[in-house]
Amino acid sequence: MREYSPDLTPQWKRAKAVPEVPAEPDLVVEVAGTDFCGAVVACEAGTVTLEDRFGRRRVFPLQPRGFLLEGAVVTLVRPARGPAAPLRTASGSIAVPGARARVARVGRIYVEGRHDAELVERVWGDDLRIEGVVVEYLEGVDHLPAVVAEFAPGPDARLGVLVDHLVPGSKESRIAAAVSCDDVLVLGHPYVDVWQAVKPSALGIPAWPQVPRGQDWKTGVCRALGWPEHTGAAWQHVLSRVTSYKDLEPALLGAVEHLIDHVTA
């Protein structure tokens, strides 16, 4: 029989019990012994991922007394699993596991360039495959009138177009007005380039740099942020930080959703 061995540690030396707090999404805590403060974005067995106000993410072990909640020491624990929430696509739509891509519709969505197409695919790719919508790119808005004429849109073959820097009085707005009709919807966003449609917080920067007129915008951004002046590599970095619609500006989100509705109506 094992003998009982009393704890002779003085009461004043014993560590006080601290509350256990479930690491629910968006809970804001500070990591004990550091100056890192962030919101919970993920909690797996033994670790929690926090994101600070600059969009930087770090993983920490779920150690006892390892965090501060509103200044008080707590122990974060993995949340109890409730009823499984429906899976979501990157665009926020309810996912349909195992669904096959639909045969492509005649209708199309055109975007200006490859970067636009890759960003749309990253966020809306699952939705577009289920709806059977193909995304193609123009390689410049100047080609839009010719593309529309060749496409010959109609009620059963609608065309949606996403244009960069679509602001009143611009060349883009004049071209859009010339081709728009019931079966051709041209929408856009106010940004010089689709890079700007990615929220700065997703990249851990305070804001997109101001690039002087006459200077290549992408190259200017790389210089201002201290990135290597390789715009292709820079774009892949930007794209890699987009994990869902939450990383994009509302001006782009609304335009793409409207175009998908137009083409699938």
PDB file of N, CA, C and O in Angstrom, residues 6-7 11 17 47 51 53 76 84 90 92-93 95 97 114 143-144 151 170-172 192 194 234 250 255 262-263 265:
ATOM      1  N   PRO A   6       1.906  13.877   2.920  1.00  0.00           N
ATOM      2  CA  PRO A   6       1.269  15.197   2.903  1.00  0.00           C
ATOM      3  C   PRO A   6       2.141  16.234   2.223  1.00  0.00           C
ATOM      4  O   PRO A   6       3.365  16.138   2.233  1.00  0.00           O
ATOM      5  N   ASP A   7       1.496  17.208   1.593  1.00  0.00           N
ATOM      6  CA  ASP A   7       2.200  18.328   0.969  1.00  0.00           C
ATOM      7  C   ASP A   7       2.563  19.315   2.069  1.00  0.00           C
ATOM      8  O   ASP A   7       1.697  19.954   2.677  1.00  0.00           O
ATOM      9  N   GLN A  11       1.429  27.194   2.666  1.00  0.00           N
ATOM     10  CA  GLN A  11       0.300  27.665   1.872  1.00  0.00           C
ATOM     11  C   GLN A  11       0.667  28.888   1.040  1.00  0.00           C
ATOM     12  O   GLN A  11       0.259  29.021  -0.104  1.00  0.00           O
ATOM     13  N   ALA A  17      -4.617  28.576  -7.853  1.00  0.00           N
ATOM     14  CA  ALA A  17      -5.333  28.048  -9.018  1.00  0.00           C
ATOM     15  C   ALA A  17      -5.792  29.208  -9.888  1.00  0.00           C
ATOM     16  O   ALA A  17      -6.152  30.278  -9.387  1.00  0.00           O
ATOM     17  N   THR A  47      -1.722  23.418 -28.942  1.00  0.00           N
ATOM     18  CA  THR A  47      -1.265  24.723 -29.402  1.00  0.00           C
ATOM     19  C   THR A  47      -2.445  25.645 -29.692  1.00  0.00           C
ATOM     20  O   THR A  47      -3.552  25.187 -29.955  1.00  0.00           O
ATOM     21  N   GLU A  51      -3.424  35.961 -33.721  1.00  0.00           N
ATOM     22  CA  GLU A  51      -3.149  36.962 -34.745  1.00  0.00           C
ATOM     23  C   GLU A  51      -3.217  38.344 -34.112  1.00  0.00           C
ATOM     24  O   GLU A  51      -4.216  38.707 -33.497  1.00  0.00           O
ATOM     25  N   ARG A  53      -2.822  42.739 -34.186  1.00  0.00           N
ATOM     26  CA  ARG A  53      -3.561  43.744 -34.941  1.00  0.00           C
ATOM     27  C   ARG A  53      -2.906  44.091 -36.274  1.00  0.00           C
ATOM     28  O   ARG A  53      -3.524  44.777 -37.092  1.00  0.00           O
ATOM     29  N   LEU A  76      -5.332  28.671 -20.978  1.00  0.00           N
ATOM     30  CA  LEU A  76      -6.178  28.415 -22.140  1.00  0.00           C
ATOM     31  C   LEU A  76      -6.305  26.914 -22.362  1.00  0.00           C
ATOM     32  O   LEU A  76      -5.321  26.174 -22.244  1.00  0.00           O
ATOM     33  N   ALA A  84     -20.995  19.905 -35.198  1.00  0.00           N
ATOM     34  CA  ALA A  84     -20.137  20.342 -36.297  1.00  0.00           C
ATOM     35  C   ALA A  84     -20.829  21.430 -37.115  1.00  0.00           C
ATOM     36  O   ALA A  84     -21.984  21.277 -37.523  1.00  0.00           O
ATOM     37  N   ALA A  90     -13.848  29.290 -49.242  1.00  0.00           N
ATOM     38  CA  ALA A  90     -13.090  30.510 -48.958  1.00  0.00           C
ATOM     39  C   ALA A  90     -13.930  31.763 -49.151  1.00  0.00           C
ATOM     40  O   ALA A  90     -13.645  32.808 -48.572  1.00  0.00           O
ATOM     41  N   GLY A  92     -17.008  31.981 -48.179  1.00  0.00           N
ATOM     42  CA  GLY A  92     -18.018  32.029 -47.122  1.00  0.00           C
ATOM     43  C   GLY A  92     -19.266  31.225 -47.437  1.00  0.00           C
ATOM     44  O   GLY A  92     -20.158  31.108 -46.601  1.00  0.00           O
ATOM     45  N   SER A  93     -19.359  30.638 -48.638  1.00  0.00           N
ATOM     46  CA  SER A  93     -20.519  29.824 -49.000  1.00  0.00           C
ATOM     47  C   SER A  93     -20.441  28.463 -48.303  1.00  0.00           C
ATOM     48  O   SER A  93     -19.366  28.001 -47.928  1.00  0.00           O
ATOM     49  N   ALA A  95     -19.995  24.754 -48.124  1.00  0.00           N
ATOM     50  CA  ALA A  95     -19.303  23.821 -49.017  1.00  0.00           C
ATOM     51  C   ALA A  95     -20.177  22.598 -49.295  1.00  0.00           C
ATOM     52  O   ALA A  95     -21.018  22.217 -48.484  1.00  0.00           O
ATOM     53  N   PRO A  97     -19.232  18.966 -49.975  1.00  0.00           N
ATOM     54  CA  PRO A  97     -18.174  17.960 -50.112  1.00  0.00           C
ATOM     55  C   PRO A  97     -18.508  16.921 -51.171  1.00  0.00           C
ATOM     56  O   PRO A  97     -19.632  16.428 -51.248  1.00  0.00           O
ATOM     57  N   ARG A 114      -3.830  38.078 -65.252  1.00  0.00           N
ATOM     58  CA  ARG A 114      -3.599  36.805 -64.569  1.00  0.00           C
ATOM     59  C   ARG A 114      -3.724  36.929 -63.056  1.00  0.00           C
ATOM     60  O   ARG A 114      -4.262  36.041 -62.391  1.00  0.00           O
ATOM     61  N   HIS A 143      -8.915  45.511 -74.817  1.00  0.00           N
ATOM     62  CA  HIS A 143      -9.376  44.408 -75.654  1.00  0.00           C
ATOM     63  C   HIS A 143     -10.850  44.087 -75.430  1.00  0.00           C
ATOM     64  O   HIS A 143     -11.409  43.220 -76.113  1.00  0.00           O
ATOM     65  N   LEU A 144     -11.489  44.752 -74.472  1.00  0.00           N
ATOM     66  CA  LEU A 144     -12.857  44.377 -74.093  1.00  0.00           C
ATOM     67  C   LEU A 144     -13.865  44.496 -75.240  1.00  0.00           C
ATOM     68  O   LEU A 144     -14.653  43.563 -75.461  1.00  0.00           O
ATOM     69  N   PHE A 151     -17.732  37.320 -78.523  1.00  0.00           N
ATOM     70  CA  PHE A 151     -18.504  36.461 -77.631  1.00  0.00           C
ATOM     71  C   PHE A 151     -19.984  36.434 -78.006  1.00  0.00           C
ATOM     72  O   PHE A 151     -20.654  35.416 -77.858  1.00  0.00           O
ATOM     73  N   SER A 170     -12.627  57.861 -66.121  1.00  0.00           N
ATOM     74  CA  SER A 170     -11.428  57.142 -66.558  1.00  0.00           C
ATOM     75  C   SER A 170     -11.657  56.478 -67.907  1.00  0.00           C
ATOM     76  O   SER A 170     -12.786  56.319 -68.369  1.00  0.00           O
ATOM     77  N   LYS A 171     -10.557  56.079 -68.546  1.00  0.00           N
ATOM     78  CA  LYS A 171     -10.643  55.337 -69.805  1.00  0.00           C
ATOM     79  C   LYS A 171     -11.449  54.056 -69.606  1.00  0.00           C
ATOM     80  O   LYS A 171     -12.282  53.690 -70.442  1.00  0.00           O
ATOM     81  N   GLU A 172     -11.224  53.409 -68.460  1.00  0.00           N
ATOM     82  CA  GLU A 172     -11.926  52.167 -68.169  1.00  0.00           C
ATOM     83  C   GLU A 172     -13.433  52.367 -68.111  1.00  0.00           C
ATOM     84  O   GLU A 172     -14.200  51.539 -68.612  1.00  0.00           O
ATOM     85  N   VAL A 192      -5.830  50.892 -58.147  1.00  0.00           N
ATOM     86  CA  VAL A 192      -4.948  50.953 -59.310  1.00  0.00           C
ATOM     87  C   VAL A 192      -4.664  49.544 -59.818  1.00  0.00           C
ATOM     88  O   VAL A 192      -4.594  49.289 -61.019  1.00  0.00           O
ATOM     89  N   VAL A 194      -5.198  45.099 -58.663  1.00  0.00           N
ATOM     90  CA  VAL A 194      -5.947  44.173 -57.807  1.00  0.00           C
ATOM     91  C   VAL A 194      -5.174  43.830 -56.540  1.00  0.00           C
ATOM     92  O   VAL A 194      -5.759  43.393 -55.545  1.00  0.00           O
ATOM     93  N   ALA A 234       6.627  38.780 -55.631  1.00  0.00           N
ATOM     94  CA  ALA A 234       5.885  39.604 -54.673  1.00  0.00           C
ATOM     95  C   ALA A 234       4.396  39.261 -54.710  1.00  0.00           C
ATOM     96  O   ALA A 234       3.744  39.154 -53.667  1.00  0.00           O
ATOM     97  N   PRO A 250     -14.109  45.094 -49.237  1.00  0.00           N
ATOM     98  CA  PRO A 250     -15.515  44.949 -49.645  1.00  0.00           C
ATOM     99  C   PRO A 250     -15.784  45.362 -51.092  1.00  0.00           C
ATOM    100  O   PRO A 250     -16.670  44.801 -51.736  1.00  0.00           O
ATOM    101  N   ALA A 255     -18.299  43.299 -56.012  1.00  0.00           N
ATOM    102  CA  ALA A 255     -18.267  43.245 -57.472  1.00  0.00           C
ATOM    103  C   ALA A 255     -18.269  41.802 -57.977  1.00  0.00           C
ATOM    104  O   ALA A 255     -19.030  41.444 -58.883  1.00  0.00           O
ATOM    105  N   HIS A 262     -24.965  37.565 -61.884  1.00  0.00           N
ATOM    106  CA  HIS A 262     -25.377  37.964 -63.225  1.00  0.00           C
ATOM    107  C   HIS A 262     -25.225  36.810 -64.211  1.00  0.00           C
ATOM    108  O   HIS A 262     -26.119  36.543 -65.027  1.00  0.00           O
ATOM    109  N   VAL A 263     -24.084  36.150 -64.159  1.00  0.00           N
ATOM    110  CA  VAL A 263     -23.796  35.095 -65.137  1.00  0.00           C
ATOM    111  C   VAL A 263     -24.647  33.844 -64.880  1.00  0.00           C
ATOM    112  O   VAL A 263     -25.021  33.140 -65.822  1.00  0.00           O
ATOM    113  N   ALA A 265     -27.705  33.795 -63.415  1.00  0.00           N
ATOM    114  CA  ALA A 265     -29.145  34.076 -63.272  1.00  0.00           C
ATOM    115  C   ALA A 265     -29.940  33.259 -64.275  1.00  0.00           C
ATOM    116  O   ALA A 265     -29.542  33.108 -65.435  1.00  0.00           O
TER     117      ALA A 265
END
